[in-house]
Coordinates of C-alpha atoms and ligand atoms in Angstrom, one line a residue:
M1 CA 0.0 0.0 0.0
E2 CA 1.1 3.6 -0.7
Q3 CA 2.5 5.7 2.1
R4 CA 0.0 6.3 5.0
R5 CA 0.0 9.2 7.5
I6 CA -1.4 8.0 10.8
L7 CA -2.4 9.9 14.0
V8 CA -2.0 7.6 16.9
T9 CA -3.3 9.0 20.2
G10 CA -2.1 7.7 23.6
G11 CA 0.9 6.1 22.0
C12 CA 3.0 6.4 25.1
G13 CA 0.8 4.0 27.0
F14 CA 0.7 0.2 27.0
I15 CA -1.2 -0.9 23.9
G16 CA -0.4 2.3 21.9
S17 CA 3.4 1.9 22.4
N18 CA 3.2 -1.7 21.3
F19 CA 1.1 -0.7 18.3
I20 CA 3.5 2.0 17.1
R21 CA 6.5 -0.3 17.3
Y22 CA 4.5 -3.0 15.5
M23 CA 3.5 -0.7 12.7
L24 CA 6.8 1.0 12.2
L25 CA 8.5 -2.4 12.0
K26 CA 5.9 -3.8 9.6
H27 CA 5.3 -0.7 7.5
P28 CA 8.6 1.3 7.8
R29 CA 7.3 3.9 5.2
Y30 CA 4.2 4.8 7.1
R31 CA 4.4 8.1 9.0
I32 CA 3.2 7.9 12.6
V33 CA 2.4 11.1 14.7
N34 CA 1.9 10.2 18.4
L35 CA -0.2 12.6 20.3
D36 CA -0.1 11.9 24.0
K37 CA -0.7 14.0 27.2
L38 CA 1.8 11.9 29.3
T39 CA -0.5 11.3 32.2
Y40 CA 0.7 9.0 35.0
A41 CA 0.2 6.1 32.5
G42 CA 2.1 7.7 29.6
N43 CA 5.9 7.0 29.5
L44 CA 8.3 8.3 26.9
E45 CA 10.7 5.5 27.8
N46 CA 8.2 3.0 26.2
L47 CA 9.2 4.3 22.8
S48 CA 12.8 5.5 23.4
D49 CA 14.1 3.0 20.7
L50 CA 12.0 4.9 18.1
E51 CA 12.8 8.5 19.0
T52 CA 15.1 8.9 16.0
H53 CA 13.0 6.9 13.5
P54 CA 12.6 9.2 10.5
N55 CA 8.9 8.5 10.1
Y56 CA 8.0 9.0 13.8
R57 CA 6.9 12.3 15.5
F58 CA 5.9 12.8 19.1
V59 CA 3.6 15.6 20.1
K60 CA 2.8 16.2 23.8
G61 CA -0.8 17.3 24.3
D62 CA -4.4 16.6 25.2
I63 CA -6.8 15.1 22.7
A64 CA -9.5 17.4 24.2
D65 CA -7.5 20.4 23.1
R66 CA -9.5 21.7 20.0
A67 CA -6.9 24.1 18.7
L68 CA -4.0 21.6 19.0
V69 CA -6.0 18.8 17.3
A70 CA -7.3 21.1 14.5
G71 CA -3.8 22.4 13.8
L72 CA -2.3 18.9 13.7
M73 CA -5.0 17.6 11.4
A74 CA -4.5 20.6 9.0
E75 CA -0.7 20.2 9.1
E76 CA -0.3 16.5 8.7
K77 CA -3.4 15.6 6.6
F78 CA -3.8 12.1 8.1
H79 CA -5.2 9.1 6.3
W80 CA -6.0 7.3 9.5
V81 CA -6.6 8.2 13.1
V82 CA -6.2 5.5 15.8
N83 CA -7.6 6.6 19.1
F84 CA -6.0 4.8 22.1
A85 CA -5.8 7.8 24.4
A86 CA -7.9 7.1 27.5
E87 CA -8.0 6.9 31.2
S88 CA -8.0 3.2 31.2
H89 CA -8.1 1.8 34.8
V90 CA -11.5 0.8 36.4
D91 CA -10.3 1.2 40.0
R92 CA -9.2 4.8 39.3
S93 CA -12.6 5.5 37.6
I94 CA -14.3 4.3 40.8
E95 CA -12.2 6.8 42.9
D96 CA -12.9 9.8 40.4
P97 CA -14.9 9.5 37.2
A98 CA -14.3 13.1 36.1
P99 CA -11.0 12.6 34.1
F100 CA -12.6 9.6 32.4
L101 CA -15.3 11.9 31.0
H102 CA -12.8 14.5 29.9
T103 CA -10.5 12.2 28.0
N104 CA -12.6 9.3 27.0
V105 CA -15.8 11.2 26.0
L106 CA -14.9 14.8 25.3
G107 CA -11.5 14.0 24.0
T108 CA -13.0 11.5 21.5
Q109 CA -15.5 14.0 20.4
V110 CA -12.8 16.6 19.8
L111 CA -10.8 14.1 17.7
L112 CA -13.9 13.2 15.7
E113 CA -14.6 16.8 15.0
G114 CA -11.1 17.5 14.1
A115 CA -11.1 14.6 11.6
R116 CA -14.4 15.7 10.0
G117 CA -13.9 17.4 6.7
T118 CA -10.1 16.8 6.6
G119 CA -10.0 13.9 4.3
V120 CA -9.5 11.2 7.1
E121 CA -10.2 7.9 5.4
L122 CA -10.6 5.9 8.6
F123 CA -11.1 6.8 12.3
L124 CA -10.5 3.8 14.3
Q125 CA -11.8 4.0 17.9
V126 CA -10.1 1.5 20.2
S127 CA -12.8 0.4 22.6
T128 CA -13.2 -2.5 25.0
D129 CA -15.5 -5.5 25.8
E130 CA -16.2 -3.8 29.1
V131 CA -19.0 -1.7 27.3
Y132 CA -21.0 -4.9 27.1
G133 CA -21.1 -5.4 31.0
S134 CA -21.0 -8.7 32.7
L135 CA -22.1 -12.0 31.2
P136 CA -23.0 -15.3 32.8
P137 CA -21.6 -18.5 31.0
P138 CA -21.9 -19.9 28.4
G139 CA -22.8 -16.7 26.4
R140 CA -20.2 -14.6 24.6
F141 CA -20.4 -10.9 23.5
T142 CA -21.1 -10.4 19.9
E143 CA -21.0 -7.0 18.1
E144 CA -24.8 -7.0 18.5
S145 CA -24.7 -7.4 22.3
P146 CA -26.4 -4.6 24.1
L147 CA -24.2 -2.0 25.8
R148 CA -24.5 -2.4 29.6
P149 CA -21.4 -0.8 31.1
S150 CA -20.9 -1.2 34.9
S151 CA -17.9 1.0 35.9
P152 CA -17.5 4.7 35.2
Y153 CA -14.6 3.7 33.0
A154 CA -16.8 1.4 30.9
A155 CA -19.6 3.9 30.8
S156 CA -17.2 6.5 29.4
K157 CA -15.9 4.1 26.8
A158 CA -19.6 3.2 25.8
A159 CA -20.5 6.9 25.5
A160 CA -17.4 7.4 23.2
D161 CA -18.5 4.5 21.0
L162 CA -22.0 6.0 20.6
M163 CA -20.5 9.4 19.6
V164 CA -18.2 7.6 17.1
A165 CA -21.3 5.9 15.6
A166 CA -23.1 9.2 15.5
Y167 CA -20.4 10.8 13.5
W168 CA -20.7 8.0 11.0
R169 CA -24.4 8.2 10.7
T170 CA -24.7 12.0 10.8
Y171 CA -21.7 13.2 9.0
G172 CA -20.6 10.1 7.1
L173 CA -17.1 10.2 8.8
P174 CA -15.7 6.8 8.0
V175 CA -15.2 5.1 11.4
V176 CA -14.7 1.6 12.8
I177 CA -15.0 0.6 16.5
T178 CA -12.9 -2.2 17.8
R179 CA -13.8 -4.0 21.1
S180 CA -10.9 -5.9 22.5
S181 CA -10.8 -8.2 25.6
N182 CA -8.2 -7.8 28.4
N183 CA -4.7 -7.3 27.0
Y184 CA -1.4 -8.3 28.5
G185 CA 2.2 -8.1 27.5
P186 CA 5.4 -5.8 27.8
Y187 CA 5.0 -2.2 28.9
Q188 CA 1.7 -2.6 30.8
F189 CA 1.3 -0.3 33.7
P190 CA 1.6 -2.3 37.0
E191 CA -1.9 -1.2 38.2
K192 CA -3.5 -3.8 36.0
L193 CA -3.8 -7.5 37.2
I194 CA -1.0 -9.2 35.3
P195 CA 1.9 -6.8 35.6
L196 CA 0.8 -6.0 39.3
M197 CA 1.0 -9.6 40.1
I198 CA 4.3 -10.3 38.2
S199 CA 6.1 -7.3 39.8
N200 CA 4.7 -7.9 43.3
A201 CA 5.8 -11.6 43.1
L202 CA 9.3 -10.5 41.9
E203 CA 9.4 -8.3 45.1
D204 CA 8.0 -11.2 47.2
K205 CA 5.0 -8.9 48.1
E206 CA 1.4 -10.0 48.7
L207 CA -0.8 -10.6 45.6
P208 CA -4.2 -8.9 46.3
L209 CA -7.0 -10.9 44.6
Y210 CA -10.4 -9.2 44.8
G211 CA -13.3 -11.1 46.3
D212 CA -13.2 -14.9 45.7
G213 CA -10.7 -14.6 42.9
L214 CA -13.1 -16.4 40.5
Y215 CA -13.9 -13.5 38.3
V216 CA -13.3 -14.4 34.6
R217 CA -11.4 -12.3 32.0
D218 CA -10.7 -13.3 28.4
W219 CA -7.0 -12.6 27.8
I220 CA -5.3 -11.6 24.6
Y221 CA -1.6 -11.0 24.0
V222 CA -1.0 -7.4 23.0
E223 CA 0.8 -8.2 19.8
D224 CA -2.3 -10.2 18.6
H225 CA -4.4 -7.1 19.3
C226 CA -2.0 -4.9 17.3
R227 CA -2.1 -7.3 14.4
A228 CA -5.9 -7.2 14.4
L229 CA -5.9 -3.4 14.3
D230 CA -3.4 -3.4 11.4
L231 CA -5.7 -5.7 9.5
I232 CA -8.8 -3.6 10.3
L233 CA -7.1 -0.4 9.2
H234 CA -6.3 -2.0 5.8
R235 CA -9.4 -4.1 5.2
G236 CA -12.1 -3.1 7.7
K237 CA -15.4 -1.7 6.5
P238 CA -16.4 1.8 7.6
G239 CA -19.4 1.9 9.9
E240 CA -18.6 -1.6 11.3
T241 CA -17.7 -2.8 14.8
Y242 CA -15.2 -5.6 15.3
N243 CA -14.7 -7.7 18.5
I244 CA -11.1 -8.8 19.1
G245 CA -10.5 -11.7 21.5
A246 CA -8.4 -14.8 21.7
E247 CA -11.0 -17.2 23.2
N248 CA -8.9 -17.5 26.3
E249 CA -11.1 -17.2 29.5
R250 CA -9.4 -17.6 32.8
T251 CA -10.3 -17.0 36.4
N252 CA -8.0 -14.3 38.1
L253 CA -6.9 -17.1 40.6
E254 CA -5.8 -19.3 37.7
V255 CA -3.9 -16.4 36.1
V256 CA -2.1 -15.7 39.4
E257 CA -1.4 -19.4 40.0
I258 CA 0.3 -19.6 36.6
I259 CA 2.4 -16.5 37.2
L260 CA 3.6 -18.0 40.5
R261 CA 4.4 -21.3 38.9
L262 CA 6.4 -19.7 36.1
L263 CA 8.3 -17.5 38.6
G264 CA 8.8 -20.3 41.1
K265 CA 7.1 -18.3 43.9
P266 CA 4.9 -19.7 46.7
R267 CA 1.2 -19.7 46.7
S268 CA 1.3 -18.2 50.2
L269 CA 1.8 -14.7 48.6
I270 CA -1.9 -14.7 47.6
R271 CA -4.3 -12.5 49.7
F272 CA -8.0 -12.5 49.1
V273 CA -9.0 -8.9 49.7
Q274 CA -12.2 -6.7 49.8
D275 CA -13.9 -6.8 46.4
R276 CA -14.1 -4.0 43.8
P277 CA -17.6 -2.4 43.8
G278 CA -19.7 -3.2 40.8
H279 CA -17.1 -5.8 39.8
D280 CA -18.1 -7.5 36.5
R281 CA -18.1 -11.3 37.0
R282 CA -17.2 -12.4 33.5
Y283 CA -16.2 -11.1 30.1
A284 CA -16.0 -13.4 27.0
I285 CA -15.6 -12.2 23.5
D286 CA -16.9 -13.9 20.3
P287 CA -14.3 -13.0 17.6
S288 CA -16.0 -14.9 14.8
K289 CA -16.7 -11.8 12.7
L290 CA -13.0 -10.7 12.6
R291 CA -12.0 -14.3 11.8
E292 CA -14.6 -15.0 9.1
E293 CA -14.6 -11.6 7.4
L294 CA -10.8 -10.7 7.8
G295 CA -9.1 -14.0 8.4
W296 CA -7.6 -12.9 11.7
H297 CA -6.7 -15.4 14.4
P298 CA -4.5 -15.1 17.5
E299 CA -1.0 -16.5 17.2
T300 CA 0.1 -16.4 20.8
D301 CA -1.3 -19.0 23.3
F302 CA -1.6 -17.9 27.0
E303 CA 1.4 -19.9 28.4
T304 CA 3.7 -18.6 25.6
G305 CA 2.4 -15.0 26.0
L306 CA 2.7 -15.1 29.8
N307 CA 6.3 -16.5 29.5
R308 CA 7.3 -13.7 27.2
T309 CA 5.6 -11.1 29.4
I310 CA 7.3 -12.5 32.6
K311 CA 10.7 -12.5 30.8
W312 CA 10.2 -8.9 29.8
Y313 CA 9.4 -7.8 33.4
V314 CA 12.4 -9.8 34.7
E315 CA 14.7 -8.2 32.1
N316 CA 13.2 -4.7 32.6
E317 CA 13.2 -4.3 36.3
N318 CA 14.5 -0.7 36.1
W319 CA 11.4 0.2 34.0
W320 CA 8.8 -1.1 36.5
R321 CA 10.8 0.0 39.6
R322 CA 10.8 3.5 38.2
V323 CA 7.1 3.3 37.4
K324 CA 6.3 1.9 40.9
S325 CA 7.7 5.0 42.6
G326 CA 6.3 8.6 43.2
E327 CA 2.5 8.8 42.5
Y328 CA 2.3 5.0 42.3
L329 CA 3.2 4.5 46.0
A330 CA 0.3 6.8 47.1
Y331 CA -2.1 5.1 44.7
Y332 CA -1.0 1.6 46.0
E333 CA -1.6 2.7 49.6
R334 CA -5.1 4.2 48.8
M335 CA -6.1 1.2 46.8
Y336 CA -4.5 -1.7 48.8
G337 CA -3.4 -0.4 52.2
D338 CA -6.6 -1.1 54.2
R339 CA -7.6 -4.1 52.1
L340 CA -4.3 -5.9 52.8
R341 CA -4.3 -4.9 56.5
K342 CA -7.8 -6.3 56.9
A343 CA -6.8 -9.5 55.1
E344 CA -3.9 -10.0 57.5
Q345 CA -6.3 -9.6 60.5
G346 CA -8.3 -12.5 58.9
Ligands
NAD401 P1 -2.8 3.1 29.1 O1 -3.4 3.7 30.4 O2 -1.6 2.3 29.3 O3 -2.4 4.4 28.2 C1 -3.2 5.4 28.0 C2 -2.3 6.5 27.2 O4 -3.2 7.6 26.9 C3 -1.2 7.1 28.1 O5 0.0 7.2 27.3 C4 -1.7 8.4 28.5 O6 -0.7 9.4 28.7 C5 -2.5 8.8 27.3 N1 -3.6 9.8 27.6 C6 -4.5 9.8 28.6 N2 -5.3 10.9 28.5 C7 -4.9 11.6 27.4 C8 -5.4 12.8 26.8 N3 -6.4 13.5 27.3 N4 -4.8 13.2 25.7 C9 -3.8 12.5 25.1 N5 -3.3 11.4 25.7 C10 -3.9 11.0 26.8 O7 -4.0 2.4 28.3 P2 -3.9 1.0 27.5 O8 -4.1 -0.1 28.4 O9 -2.8 1.1 26.6 O10 -5.3 1.2 26.7 C11 -5.3 1.9 25.4 C12 -6.7 1.9 24.9 O11 -7.1 0.6 24.7 C13 -7.7 2.6 25.8 O12 -8.6 3.4 24.9 C14 -8.4 1.5 26.4 O13 -9.8 1.8 26.7 C15 -8.4 0.4 25.3 N6 -8.5 -1.0 25.8 C16 -7.5 -1.4 26.7 C17 -7.5 -2.8 27.1 C18 -6.5 -3.3 28.1 O14 -6.6 -4.5 28.5 N7 -5.5 -2.6 28.6 C19 -8.5 -3.6 26.6 C20 -9.4 -3.1 25.6 C21 -9.3 -1.8 25.2
TYD402 P1 -7.8 -5.2 35.6 O1 -6.5 -5.6 35.2 O2 -8.0 -4.0 36.5 O3 -8.8 -5.2 34.3 P2 -10.3 -4.9 34.1 O4 -11.0 -4.7 35.5 O5 -10.4 -3.7 33.3 O6 -10.8 -6.2 33.5 O7 -8.4 -6.5 36.4 C1 -8.6 -7.7 35.8 C2 -9.3 -8.6 36.8 O8 -8.4 -8.8 38.0 C3 -10.6 -8.0 37.4 O9 -11.5 -9.0 37.6 C4 -10.2 -7.4 38.7 C5 -9.0 -8.4 39.2 N1 -8.0 -7.7 40.0 C6 -7.7 -8.2 41.2 O10 -8.2 -9.2 41.7 N2 -6.7 -7.6 42.0 C7 -6.1 -6.5 41.5 O11 -5.2 -6.0 42.4 C8 -6.4 -6.0 40.3 C9 -5.7 -4.8 39.8 C10 -7.4 -6.6 39.5

């Protein structure tokens, strides 16, 4: 394909940084502009290997900044916009939903407005299976499942999805929405389950499992997600929604037990702590549409992906030790201090 100019937002976060690295390796002629506000979750270190890449440009800024977004769109004349930028952590959204509305809802609308009338050929909204809410087995979410978000995070992502769909129906802006299940892999911020448990286990610290630990998530290796997004950018149909999942449902307890086994750490590190309010019991994605229409399938099984992820955290201890300082320490105490003390008291 001819050269593409792509605006990637939130590229200094977990999935965004993996996506930019994946795209520049696979399509070295494509130009990528990364617009990121560098919140607590955004880390320039995640892309330090690409700083001097001739087709990469970093812009520090907020996706909700109308003037900045309009200026960038006019200057760069993007073919594609891929919107990863978000407040992404459910527990933080329970503490304070306001930043989730600012970035996930208003920010998405500002980007859509910026893209309108500037020749953007595809606006890809990176969404989540959490917009569907919780699901008892054996059902799985299809693209037709109703939106029933539980957390303020999920509600803000669902609101953004509806605004994206409105820009398609009202203004004919070519959009696609992708809804992926839980991702894991290198560069994930250690507030999320898998990197929190790996880094705590490496430090011989307690592993706090919410409630009975039998909540189910459907895990996908981040590179498989990035490959799906690449495929959808090239071959996806405007106006469509695509679920992305690897058919890999696990209880949280099972995930933690595998991590402990792979690291050779004792099960006695596990603590069952007070549950998250409004905690969705189960997510499960049906990825048939992506498989049947675009021929996508996951390439990394869970054991292989977890092994790779653990190896990355073992080899990049400096990365997570730096991340787990400063603001993180206050966050950890707010989130887990009382929970862990209560668990110790039995
Ligand atoms: P992350 O928290 O690791 O990264 C978010 C990035 O967005 C950070 O670099 C941050 O600085 C940036 N950002 C935040 N607010 C911004 C703003 N106002 N303007 C510009 N940049 C801003 O998140 P992630 O886990 O990489 O998730 C990326 C996207 O994928 C999100 O939209 C999320 O909803 C979605 N998603 C994530 C998962 C998952 O398992 N992590 C699953 C499905 C969908
Ligand atoms: P998380 O990584 O926050 O993703 P999400 O809530 O968006 O799916 O959590 C994944 C699962 O792990 C979820 O069921 C909550 C649970 N969990 C814990 O049990 N303990 C923890 O410390 C964290 C962060 C999550």
